[in-house]
Amino acid sequence: MTSVAARIKDLFGPEIAGPGFAFLAVMLFFGIASPQFLSAATFGSVAFQLPELGLLTLAMLLPVLTGGLNLAITFTANIAGLTVAWVLQANGGVDAGLASFALGCILAIAVGATTGVVMGLVIAYTRAHPILVSLSMMIFVRGLGEFLTRGGDVSGFPAFLQPIGHGSILGIPIPLLIFIACVLIWHVLLTRMKLGFNTYMIGSNIEAARYSGVNTRKVIVLVYTLSGAMCSVAGIIMLARFNSVRVGHGESYLLITVLACFLGGVNPFGGFGRVIPVFVALVVLQLLSSGLNLMGANQHLATAVWGILLIAVMILRWLAAQLMIFNRRKG
Amino acid sequence: MRKLVQSHATEFALLAVLAAMCLVLSLATANFFSLGNAFDLLNTSSVNIIFAVGLLVVLIAGGIDISFAVAASVVQYGTALILGWMGGGGWISGLVIAGSLGISLGAFNAFLIHRFKIISIVATIATFNIYFGLLMFFTQGVSIYDLPEWLTDRIVLFEHEMPDGTWAEITLPVLVMAICVIATWVLITRTTTGRQLYAFGDNPEGARRFGINIGATQFIAFGWLGMMAGIAGLIQAHYAQEVVPNALYGRELDVLAAVVLGGARLGGGKGSVLGCVLGVLLIAITQNGLNLMGVSPFAFKMIIGAIILVAITLSNTSLERLLPFMRTQGTRR
């Protein structure tokens, strides 16, 4: 029994406490406040909305764990979506085949990874601050997208893309399946692989990591490359969901991904944080937005409540730390 | 002289780049080197410079603020509503209302950061969402076009007729910008509070042990930015002659890029008003130059992004390697 508890604790870590508590609070509050809340429809809409924000949050998570930030995520996703759109259009638009879609996806991921490689190289070799590097990359990628599309929409895709955005297998939406697969990949990467271990090492103390023989530059470049590639996955899902691509789609998600990371217990200075609590935090955010929607509020109020929730969790964490200091003094 | 160059390496590098750019643009385009264009540049960059000097103070004190542009939108809207209730008002009351609304929003950030020990980027991302979400929720995204006349009237402080019959004008935003820049310069270089801000940003624990009041420092830094954001919000409403709730959304990151380009360090303890103004001007002049050279406006952001990326890459590596005497940081400014 204890070993099971230990395994669970091992899997989720202490970071789960904050988002787990928030999850229970949200379920309890809306369960009482609104009779329709605990229904399949609510969870269905959450399941369809979760992946867009979720995939971008995964892209944000890796750089945050190294103590950095990737502000280019949303526009990298846009440019990846545009790449797919152009490949499809070059191959007949509505009549394009599966092969051209596959080619588009590969090119899109290559484009996303390229932005990551450039950012990673600049950050690793010049030691410039990641906020500034990713910020200039964001301005560049957004400008590139605007330049190439003249600010307009790109649409007209083959019908087989529809199920990727809106279909479901065994009642589970396909975007959600893709998102859960990506969560698992990130979880395995961070807990079972050398790259994950080195990511945490760099986040807690980059000098110590370097002295203990970690090739910090390589790890940072890889982290940003993976982050860029994950943006591309988000971009492809967004293309399938909206059935069009426009530079600026999902722009408002940028700071919310950071919020979701911090809500999921990731340390802003890097080094600490896990994928599963971040996943729970994302579910909480979407449930909150669905619950408020049921009660007649709009998305903007939900955004404000997301901010309030983050502050509430931070204050609770501070209170818990104060309590621990108090108990230690007493004991 | 060498000492001056050493201690102000970023500012001199920026000045050199600016001078080179101006020279090239004057030769390449017909209109760049004219009084009219220079004044236009000043008029259009005023709001960003006011934002930038405010953000500079927070960066020097070791914090970061994402919420100021959205706070300025809240202030714009709030000020327009309060002025409506008051039935008019004037510049003095407008600036006082906007300034104090801004200070209170900044103080709320400082309160969260100081009282609950929340990291400034976390706190301000949260307040960014709160301010923007509530603003859009309560206003339903509706703009205000019915502003008092004194606010929408263009006030020309200096004008000069050009040979081709057009007028080169300096308008009120430039004067407000100049006052804000000078006030910030006095605050951070000529007062004890300024020294404390640098000390705190450079080494918070050291500053605390030295007896600097940490709480007061945070409130001054974020309050100052709040005040500047409030003033900038009012000036933006004056310049645009309308209040649009999401007009300033997204401006925070552009200003942040300009300020850091101007030599302020994310992490605190470093940065100057001159560098900060030059950073904003560099981006504004690039945009202006591209415009005059007939480059498509859709390409502006791309080119500016690439320039900042190249600038930080160079300023962090080869500049120090090419010019070894610049390696010593000199006085921390």
XYZ file of C-alpha atoms in Angstrom:
664
model
C 0.000 0.000 0.000
C 2.712 2.410 0.974
C 4.619 1.554 -2.159
C 1.588 2.504 -4.264
C 1.347 5.804 -2.425
C 5.060 6.303 -2.913
C 4.732 5.501 -6.614
C 1.906 8.038 -6.990
C 3.916 10.640 -5.123
C 6.867 9.807 -7.314
C 4.797 10.186 -10.467
C 3.120 13.476 -9.582
C 5.541 15.065 -7.151
C 4.729 17.721 -4.557
C 3.786 20.161 -7.340
C 0.466 18.362 -7.791
C -0.876 19.827 -4.509
C -1.655 23.293 -5.927
C -3.412 22.339 -9.182
C -5.022 19.287 -7.512
C -6.516 21.504 -4.839
C -7.660 23.996 -7.477
C -9.220 21.140 -9.483
C -11.275 19.966 -6.485
C -12.297 23.539 -5.640
C -13.451 24.244 -9.201
C -15.389 20.959 -9.439
C -17.047 21.561 -6.079
C -17.907 25.197 -6.758
C -19.434 24.731 -10.210
C -20.990 21.371 -9.263
C -23.016 23.209 -6.623
C -23.495 26.473 -8.516
C -24.661 25.038 -11.828
C -26.656 21.791 -12.237
C -25.532 21.269 -15.843
C -21.851 21.528 -14.980
C -21.197 17.870 -14.115
C -22.349 16.604 -17.496
C -20.843 14.990 -20.563
C -21.375 18.190 -22.568
C -19.088 20.224 -20.293
C -16.316 17.670 -20.395
C -16.801 17.256 -24.127
C -16.275 20.955 -24.763
C -13.276 21.016 -22.406
C -11.810 18.022 -24.257
C -12.068 19.882 -27.576
C -10.715 23.196 -26.259
C -7.865 21.800 -24.186
C -5.409 20.701 -26.915
C -4.763 24.125 -28.527
C -3.711 25.790 -25.298
C -2.233 22.549 -23.975
C 0.179 21.921 -26.832
C 1.412 25.516 -26.684
C 1.877 25.142 -22.923
C 4.001 22.035 -23.486
C 6.100 24.100 -25.891
C 6.500 26.761 -23.193
C 7.244 24.235 -20.437
C 10.665 22.991 -21.568
C 12.311 26.438 -21.834
C 10.751 27.481 -18.512
C 12.298 24.407 -16.880
C 15.745 25.578 -18.015
C 15.048 28.982 -16.470
C 14.206 30.600 -19.809
C 11.056 31.467 -21.700
C 9.896 31.055 -25.297
C 7.757 34.023 -26.247
C 7.720 33.005 -29.914
C 5.438 29.986 -29.434
C 2.150 31.316 -30.811
C 3.618 32.847 -33.937
C 5.816 29.804 -34.538
C 2.603 27.761 -34.446
C 1.050 30.177 -36.970
C 3.973 29.963 -39.355
C 3.967 26.151 -39.108
C 0.244 26.140 -39.897
C 0.939 28.398 -42.877
C 3.594 25.967 -44.124
C 1.055 23.131 -44.133
C -1.497 25.380 -45.819
C 0.890 26.359 -48.611
C 1.980 22.775 -49.271
C -1.697 21.770 -49.504
C -2.475 24.677 -51.814
C 0.488 23.924 -54.034
C -0.880 20.409 -54.417
C -4.397 21.290 -55.439
C -5.965 22.938 -52.373
C -9.251 21.147 -51.669
C -8.192 18.165 -53.782
C -4.807 17.681 -52.101
C -3.988 14.137 -51.022
C -2.817 12.606 -47.760
C 0.764 12.488 -48.989
C 0.924 16.241 -49.471
C -0.526 16.721 -45.972
C 2.158 14.444 -44.550
C 4.813 16.399 -46.451
C 3.303 19.627 -45.138
C 3.456 18.375 -41.547
C 7.089 17.336 -41.878
C 8.024 20.710 -43.363
C 5.991 22.501 -40.675
C 7.813 20.695 -37.893
C 11.100 21.487 -39.626
C 10.155 25.174 -39.770
C 9.187 25.205 -36.083
C 12.353 23.380 -35.106
C 14.427 25.852 -37.129
C 13.153 28.828 -35.142
C 13.996 26.841 -32.018
C 17.505 26.034 -33.235
C 18.239 29.700 -33.979
C 16.953 30.815 -30.568
C 18.799 28.004 -28.814
C 22.073 28.810 -30.552
C 21.857 32.522 -29.716
C 20.914 31.829 -26.091
C 23.525 29.105 -25.601
C 26.450 30.820 -27.288
C 25.931 34.498 -26.440
C 24.265 34.027 -23.050
C 21.730 36.675 -24.002
C 18.593 36.612 -21.918
C 16.021 34.113 -23.300
C 13.193 36.628 -22.882
C 14.930 39.043 -25.231
C 16.026 36.406 -27.761
C 12.614 34.771 -27.987
C 10.973 38.205 -28.039
C 12.946 39.270 -31.095
C 12.258 35.885 -32.689
C 8.564 36.448 -31.972
C 8.643 39.872 -33.669
C 10.543 38.373 -36.614
C 8.279 35.342 -37.095
C 5.123 37.415 -36.738
C 6.501 39.893 -39.287
C 7.456 37.078 -41.647
C 3.946 35.651 -41.439
C 2.341 39.045 -41.971
C 4.662 39.756 -44.878
C 3.888 36.468 -46.607
C 0.117 36.501 -46.029
C -0.431 40.305 -46.126
C -2.403 39.854 -42.928
C -5.080 37.715 -44.562
C -6.493 34.242 -44.011
C -5.394 31.112 -45.835
C -8.147 28.537 -46.220
C -9.498 25.905 -48.585
C -8.249 22.567 -47.301
C -9.187 18.987 -48.248
C -12.098 17.380 -46.394
C -10.004 14.695 -44.710
C -8.535 17.359 -42.399
C -11.942 17.863 -40.796
C -11.777 14.741 -38.537
C -8.360 15.764 -37.181
C -9.915 18.905 -35.743
C -13.414 17.722 -34.939
C -13.577 13.927 -35.091
C -13.337 11.470 -32.251
C -12.318 7.850 -31.686
C -14.339 5.917 -29.073
C -15.784 9.201 -27.886
C -12.408 10.809 -27.281
C -11.679 13.782 -29.557
C -8.735 13.254 -31.879
C -7.031 16.570 -30.898
C -7.177 15.412 -27.278
C -5.594 12.067 -28.203
C -2.757 13.884 -29.968
C -2.346 16.189 -26.970
C -2.273 13.288 -24.485
C 0.311 11.533 -26.650
C 2.454 14.693 -26.547
C 2.014 14.945 -22.753
C 3.248 11.369 -22.414
C 6.225 12.031 -24.696
C 7.172 15.083 -22.608
C 6.674 13.109 -19.372
C 8.921 10.272 -20.542
C 11.460 12.751 -21.901
C 11.684 14.604 -18.601
C 11.595 11.659 -16.199
C 13.302 8.846 -18.094
C 15.803 10.398 -20.453
C 19.184 12.022 -20.086
C 18.027 15.159 -21.871
C 15.258 15.595 -19.293
C 17.648 15.146 -16.385
C 20.064 17.643 -17.911
C 17.197 20.105 -18.460
C 16.480 20.079 -14.726
C 20.208 20.356 -13.958
C 20.549 23.443 -16.139
C 17.434 24.972 -14.640
C 18.646 24.660 -11.081
C 22.241 25.698 -11.663
C 23.751 26.027 -15.099
C 27.333 26.480 -13.860
C 27.150 23.376 -11.666
C 25.682 21.439 -14.599
C 28.572 22.553 -16.822
C 31.208 21.615 -14.260
C 29.666 18.168 -13.851
C 30.209 17.486 -17.525
C 26.847 18.376 -19.044
C 27.128 19.854 -22.506
C 24.905 22.776 -21.533
C 24.954 24.411 -24.955
C 23.766 21.253 -26.690
C 21.003 20.748 -24.125
C 19.753 24.339 -24.462
C 19.719 24.135 -28.272
C 17.841 20.825 -28.087
C 15.324 22.183 -25.566
C 14.426 25.151 -27.767
C 14.338 22.918 -30.872
C 11.845 20.572 -29.209
C 9.862 23.576 -28.035
C 9.684 24.878 -31.622
C 8.676 21.453 -32.935
C 5.876 21.237 -30.362
C 4.621 24.649 -31.531
C 4.320 23.164 -35.014
C 2.104 20.358 -33.698
C -0.074 23.021 -32.071
C -0.130 24.937 -35.364
C -1.297 21.864 -37.306
C -4.072 21.176 -34.760
C -5.147 24.823 -34.919
C -5.293 24.617 -38.719
C -7.558 21.578 -38.523
C -9.751 23.125 -35.818
C -10.345 26.509 -37.491
C -10.082 25.167 -41.059
C -8.034 28.275 -41.829
C -4.717 29.852 -40.870
C -4.112 33.467 -40.006
C -1.125 35.117 -38.332
C -2.402 36.065 -34.892
C -4.569 32.996 -34.266
C -4.067 32.059 -30.638
C -2.039 35.194 -29.901
C -3.919 35.668 -26.623
C -2.701 32.236 -25.464
C 0.911 33.435 -25.181
C 0.895 34.686 -21.609
C -1.735 32.138 -20.551
C 0.712 29.322 -21.319
C 3.152 30.896 -18.875
C 0.321 31.243 -16.373
C -0.560 27.542 -16.815
C 3.064 26.528 -16.220
C 3.290 28.532 -13.000
C -0.122 27.278 -11.889
C 1.200 23.759 -12.458
C 3.915 24.405 -9.890
C 6.810 25.086 -12.250
C 9.506 27.214 -10.641
C 9.848 30.534 -12.536
C 13.639 30.304 -12.179
C 13.694 26.788 -13.614
C 14.806 23.429 -12.328
C 11.559 22.282 -10.761
C 8.248 21.276 -12.293
C 6.564 18.282 -13.869
C 4.345 17.664 -16.846
C 1.402 15.993 -15.090
C 0.646 18.871 -12.658
C 0.793 21.280 -15.615
C -1.699 19.049 -17.423
C -4.011 19.170 -14.367
C -3.608 22.968 -14.243
C -4.672 23.182 -17.893
C -7.764 21.060 -17.190
C -8.598 23.376 -14.276
C -8.293 26.470 -16.485
C -10.560 25.012 -19.160
C -13.127 23.750 -16.612
C -13.176 27.202 -15.078
C -13.795 28.806 -18.442
C -16.556 26.275 -19.311
C -18.182 26.678 -15.909
C -18.222 30.466 -16.195
C -19.577 30.111 -19.722
C -22.450 27.967 -18.399
C -23.256 30.655 -15.864
C -23.503 33.228 -18.618
C -20.108 34.942 -18.421
C -17.865 35.377 -21.446
C -14.317 34.362 -22.286
C -12.877 37.677 -21.104
C -14.192 37.188 -17.578
C -12.690 33.697 -17.654
C -9.315 35.249 -18.545
C -9.588 37.568 -15.554
C -10.515 34.654 -13.270
C -7.521 32.679 -14.573
C -5.315 35.532 -13.390
C -7.057 35.638 -10.014
C -6.640 31.861 -9.664
C -2.898 32.145 -10.292
C -2.567 34.818 -7.609
C -4.714 32.765 -5.204
C -2.504 29.692 -5.687
C 0.633 31.802 -5.202
C -0.768 33.303 -1.986
C -1.744 29.847 -0.701
C 1.746 28.593 -1.465
C 3.179 31.556 0.452
C 0.856 30.829 3.392
C 1.916 27.172 3.405
C 5.572 28.228 3.473
C 4.876 30.644 6.354
C 3.105 27.859 8.256
C 6.070 25.543 7.767
C 8.481 28.169 9.109
C 6.152 28.729 12.065
C 5.944 24.992 12.844
C 9.686 24.545 12.568
C 10.271 27.360 15.057
C 7.766 25.838 17.468
C 9.189 22.318 17.138
C 36.741 60.255 -22.596
C 37.803 56.614 -22.678
C 36.338 56.135 -19.238
C 33.077 57.650 -20.431
C 32.975 55.273 -23.418
C 33.787 52.359 -21.144
C 31.043 53.050 -18.669
C 28.445 53.790 -21.339
C 29.366 51.182 -23.970
C 25.770 50.375 -24.950
C 24.793 54.017 -25.287
C 27.781 54.791 -27.488
C 27.216 51.706 -29.621
C 23.577 52.712 -30.068
C 24.536 56.297 -30.899
C 27.021 55.067 -33.492
C 24.448 52.765 -35.088
C 21.847 55.542 -35.050
C 24.250 58.028 -36.635
C 25.198 55.532 -39.332
C 21.560 54.745 -40.040
C 20.597 58.413 -40.213
C 23.469 59.091 -42.610
C 22.487 56.233 -44.914
C 18.804 57.157 -44.780
C 19.516 60.840 -45.509
C 21.444 59.834 -48.624
C 19.057 57.077 -49.696
C 15.765 58.893 -49.280
C 14.647 62.396 -50.103
C 12.529 63.064 -47.028
C 14.407 61.547 -44.098
C 16.695 64.475 -43.374
C 14.039 67.094 -42.777
C 12.651 68.902 -39.774
C 9.165 67.631 -40.554
C 10.223 64.010 -40.474
C 12.244 64.426 -37.291
C 9.270 66.034 -35.547
C 6.933 63.320 -36.827
C 9.261 60.719 -35.381
C 9.209 62.463 -31.999
C 5.420 62.831 -32.025
C 4.804 59.200 -32.847
C 7.372 57.751 -30.423
C 6.343 59.901 -27.433
C 3.948 57.346 -25.951
C 6.442 54.508 -26.298
C 9.221 56.576 -24.707
C 7.008 57.404 -21.709
C 6.245 53.687 -21.317
C 9.921 52.862 -21.766
C 11.316 55.166 -19.056
C 8.702 53.804 -16.653
C 9.609 50.217 -17.443
C 13.295 51.111 -17.116
C 12.819 51.970 -13.429
C 11.251 48.564 -12.749
C 13.975 46.746 -14.690
C 16.688 48.621 -12.754
C 15.049 47.531 -9.505
C 15.370 43.925 -10.665
C 11.728 43.349 -11.563
C 9.823 42.947 -14.784
C 6.323 44.114 -15.605
C 4.134 42.658 -18.344
C 0.931 44.399 -17.288
C 1.723 48.080 -17.861
C 0.301 48.486 -21.377
C -2.951 46.831 -20.367
C -2.972 48.935 -17.185
C -2.672 52.000 -19.430
C -5.772 50.848 -21.321
C -7.645 50.468 -18.041
C -6.497 53.968 -17.027
C -7.581 55.416 -20.398
C -11.031 53.979 -20.052
C -11.354 54.848 -16.372
C -10.152 58.414 -16.929
C -12.570 58.906 -19.845
C -15.451 57.676 -17.690
C -14.497 59.805 -14.670
C -14.077 62.888 -16.872
C -17.504 62.160 -18.331
C -19.067 62.070 -14.863
C -17.234 65.239 -13.883
C -18.607 66.849 -16.992
C -15.375 67.981 -18.591
C -12.259 68.722 -16.596
C -9.016 69.889 -18.123
C -5.447 68.794 -18.687
C -4.493 69.140 -15.021
C -7.398 67.051 -13.721
C -6.952 64.558 -16.571
C -3.274 64.007 -15.787
C -3.928 63.790 -12.039
C -6.699 61.219 -12.507
C -4.708 59.158 -15.016
C -1.549 59.361 -12.901
C -3.243 58.295 -9.693
C -5.199 55.460 -11.354
C -1.893 54.281 -12.818
C -0.115 54.504 -9.467
C -2.834 52.443 -7.783
C -2.598 49.700 -10.434
C 1.187 49.698 -10.090
C 0.923 49.636 -6.313
C -1.330 46.578 -6.547
C 1.439 44.777 -8.464
C 3.994 45.908 -5.873
C 1.707 44.742 -3.058
C 1.452 41.216 -4.523
C 5.176 41.082 -5.194
C 6.292 42.400 -1.824
C 3.664 41.079 0.580
C 3.293 37.542 -0.809
C 6.784 37.187 -2.277
C 5.424 36.406 -5.745
C 8.048 36.721 -8.491
C 7.344 39.889 -10.480
C 6.880 38.126 -13.842
C 4.330 35.726 -12.324
C 2.458 38.496 -10.524
C 2.326 40.793 -13.556
C 1.265 38.031 -15.966
C -1.589 37.339 -13.543
C -2.535 41.017 -13.270
C -2.184 41.352 -17.073
C -4.946 38.770 -17.459
C -7.024 40.284 -14.655
C -6.802 43.876 -15.942
C -7.408 42.943 -19.579
C -10.112 40.369 -18.860
C -12.061 42.696 -16.582
C -11.636 45.656 -18.943
C -12.994 43.699 -21.917
C -15.731 42.157 -19.767
C -17.050 45.428 -18.380
C -16.643 47.475 -21.554
C -17.801 44.669 -23.887
C -15.028 45.918 -26.163
C -16.903 49.171 -26.856
C -14.690 52.142 -27.722
C -15.226 55.707 -26.500
C -15.169 58.350 -29.229
C -17.045 60.983 -27.254
C -14.072 62.500 -25.436
C -13.877 66.005 -23.963
C -12.798 68.617 -26.487
C -9.660 69.660 -24.628
C -8.432 66.078 -24.806
C -8.897 65.589 -28.539
C -7.751 69.060 -29.683
C -4.256 68.938 -31.109
C -2.013 71.321 -29.216
C 0.870 72.620 -31.294
C 3.743 73.920 -29.209
C 6.103 74.823 -32.010
C 5.573 75.011 -35.718
C 7.678 75.872 -38.675
C 6.610 76.159 -42.270
C 8.690 74.044 -44.601
C 9.749 75.313 -48.051
C 7.217 72.965 -49.690
C 4.348 74.452 -47.717
C 3.842 71.657 -45.163
C 4.140 72.405 -41.476
C 6.628 70.776 -39.126
C 5.023 70.627 -35.708
C 5.915 69.657 -32.181
C 2.784 68.726 -30.279
C 1.880 68.264 -26.639
C 2.892 64.551 -26.386
C 6.513 65.548 -27.000
C 6.456 68.028 -24.104
C 4.919 65.455 -21.747
C 7.449 62.906 -22.939
C 10.321 65.321 -22.264
C 9.036 66.001 -18.737
C 8.678 62.274 -18.024
C 12.164 61.540 -19.354
C 13.754 64.322 -17.274
C 11.796 63.345 -14.159
C 12.904 59.723 -14.508
C 16.486 60.808 -15.119
C 16.421 62.940 -11.960
C 14.831 60.106 -9.968
C 17.371 57.456 -10.865
C 20.573 59.484 -11.038
C 20.132 62.440 -8.717
C 18.270 61.083 -5.694
C 19.038 58.667 -2.871
C 15.993 56.658 -3.931
C 17.612 56.216 -7.329
C 20.826 54.854 -5.827
C 18.721 52.511 -3.693
C 16.849 51.253 -6.780
C 20.156 50.378 -8.469
C 21.496 48.796 -5.302
C 18.349 46.771 -4.784
C 18.271 45.573 -8.384
C 21.900 44.594 -8.308
C 21.803 42.691 -5.031
C 18.482 42.526 -3.139
C 19.866 40.727 -0.097
C 22.821 43.084 0.152
C 20.489 46.062 -0.127
C 18.259 44.649 2.610
C 21.197 44.146 4.965
C 22.396 47.638 4.194
C 19.135 48.945 5.613
C 17.277 49.846 2.431
C 13.528 49.601 2.843
C 12.699 46.818 0.380
C 8.951 47.358 0.481
C 9.221 51.083 -0.224
C 11.634 50.391 -3.095
C 9.193 47.982 -4.757
C 6.301 50.405 -4.335
C 8.330 53.283 -5.768
C 9.486 51.256 -8.791
C 6.102 49.789 -9.711
C 4.260 52.967 -8.699
C 6.525 55.009 -10.966
C 5.863 52.672 -13.887
C 2.139 52.792 -13.058
C 2.203 56.590 -13.117
C 4.095 56.659 -16.420
C 1.701 54.066 -17.873
C -1.269 56.163 -16.764
C 0.165 59.326 -18.315
C 1.088 57.436 -21.487
C -2.453 56.061 -21.646
C -3.955 59.558 -21.475
C -1.493 60.867 -24.071
C -2.297 57.930 -26.353
C -6.003 58.776 -26.044
C -5.139 62.392 -26.922
C -3.008 61.331 -29.877
C -5.481 58.781 -31.258
C -8.516 60.944 -30.291
C -10.352 57.813 -29.135
C -10.253 55.201 -26.383
C -10.150 51.642 -27.734
C -9.973 48.984 -24.984
C -7.543 46.687 -26.786
C -5.504 49.321 -28.635
C -2.465 48.980 -26.371
C -2.682 45.187 -26.027
C 0.623 43.684 -27.102
C 2.549 46.962 -26.808
C 4.284 45.752 -23.603
C 6.561 43.308 -25.414
C 7.610 45.835 -28.067
C 8.518 48.361 -25.371
C 10.340 45.690 -23.363
C 12.427 44.799 -26.430
C 13.303 48.462 -27.003
C 14.290 49.058 -23.371
C 16.499 45.994 -23.164
C 18.036 46.897 -26.519
C 18.914 50.202 -24.825
C 21.143 48.464 -22.316
C 18.843 47.777 -19.368
C 19.535 44.334 -17.946
C 16.801 41.818 -17.231
C 17.803 40.977 -13.686
C 18.392 44.488 -12.463
C 21.054 46.973 -11.491
C 21.840 48.290 -14.950
C 20.284 50.666 -17.432
C 20.153 54.362 -18.271
C 17.516 56.796 -19.458
C 19.631 57.764 -22.470
C 20.048 54.161 -23.592
C 16.377 53.515 -23.116
C 15.338 56.510 -25.240
C 17.897 55.565 -27.899
C 16.516 52.015 -27.940
C 12.997 53.248 -28.682
C 14.285 55.740 -31.257
C 16.379 53.090 -33.018
C 13.287 50.972 -33.630
C 11.192 54.017 -34.586
C 13.838 55.287 -37.031
C 14.215 51.837 -38.575
C 10.476 51.708 -39.164
C 10.418 55.283 -40.472
C 13.374 54.620 -42.788
C 11.814 51.448 -44.198
C 8.636 53.392 -44.795
C 10.451 56.180 -46.644
C 12.400 53.687 -48.731
C 9.104 52.248 -49.926
C 9.410 48.869 -48.230
C 6.058 47.124 -47.723
C 4.690 47.820 -44.219
C 4.018 44.099 -43.873
C 7.786 43.531 -43.799
C 8.540 46.030 -40.983
C 8.161 43.655 -38.053
C 10.194 40.983 -39.774
C 13.113 43.338 -40.395
C 12.925 44.887 -36.913
C 12.860 41.434 -35.306
C 15.881 40.382 -37.323
C 17.728 43.597 -36.376
C 17.105 43.088 -32.649
C 18.168 39.446 -32.917
C 21.398 40.427 -34.682
C 21.965 43.321 -32.255
C 21.761 41.154 -29.142
C 23.880 38.460 -30.742
C 26.578 40.995 -31.600
C 26.364 42.981 -28.376
C 26.799 39.832 -26.319
C 29.706 38.381 -28.239
C 31.925 39.991 -30.792
C 31.666 43.562 -29.575
C 33.426 42.496 -26.392
C 35.835 40.288 -28.297
C 36.609 42.913 -30.923
C 37.083 45.687 -28.406
C 38.669 44.115 -25.328
C 38.747 47.373 -23.366
C 34.966 47.299 -23.244
C 35.008 44.047 -21.339
C 35.312 45.816 -17.989
C 31.829 46.922 -17.111
C 32.897 50.206 -15.503
C 30.463 51.736 -13.076
C 27.175 49.934 -12.949
C 24.806 52.246 -14.658
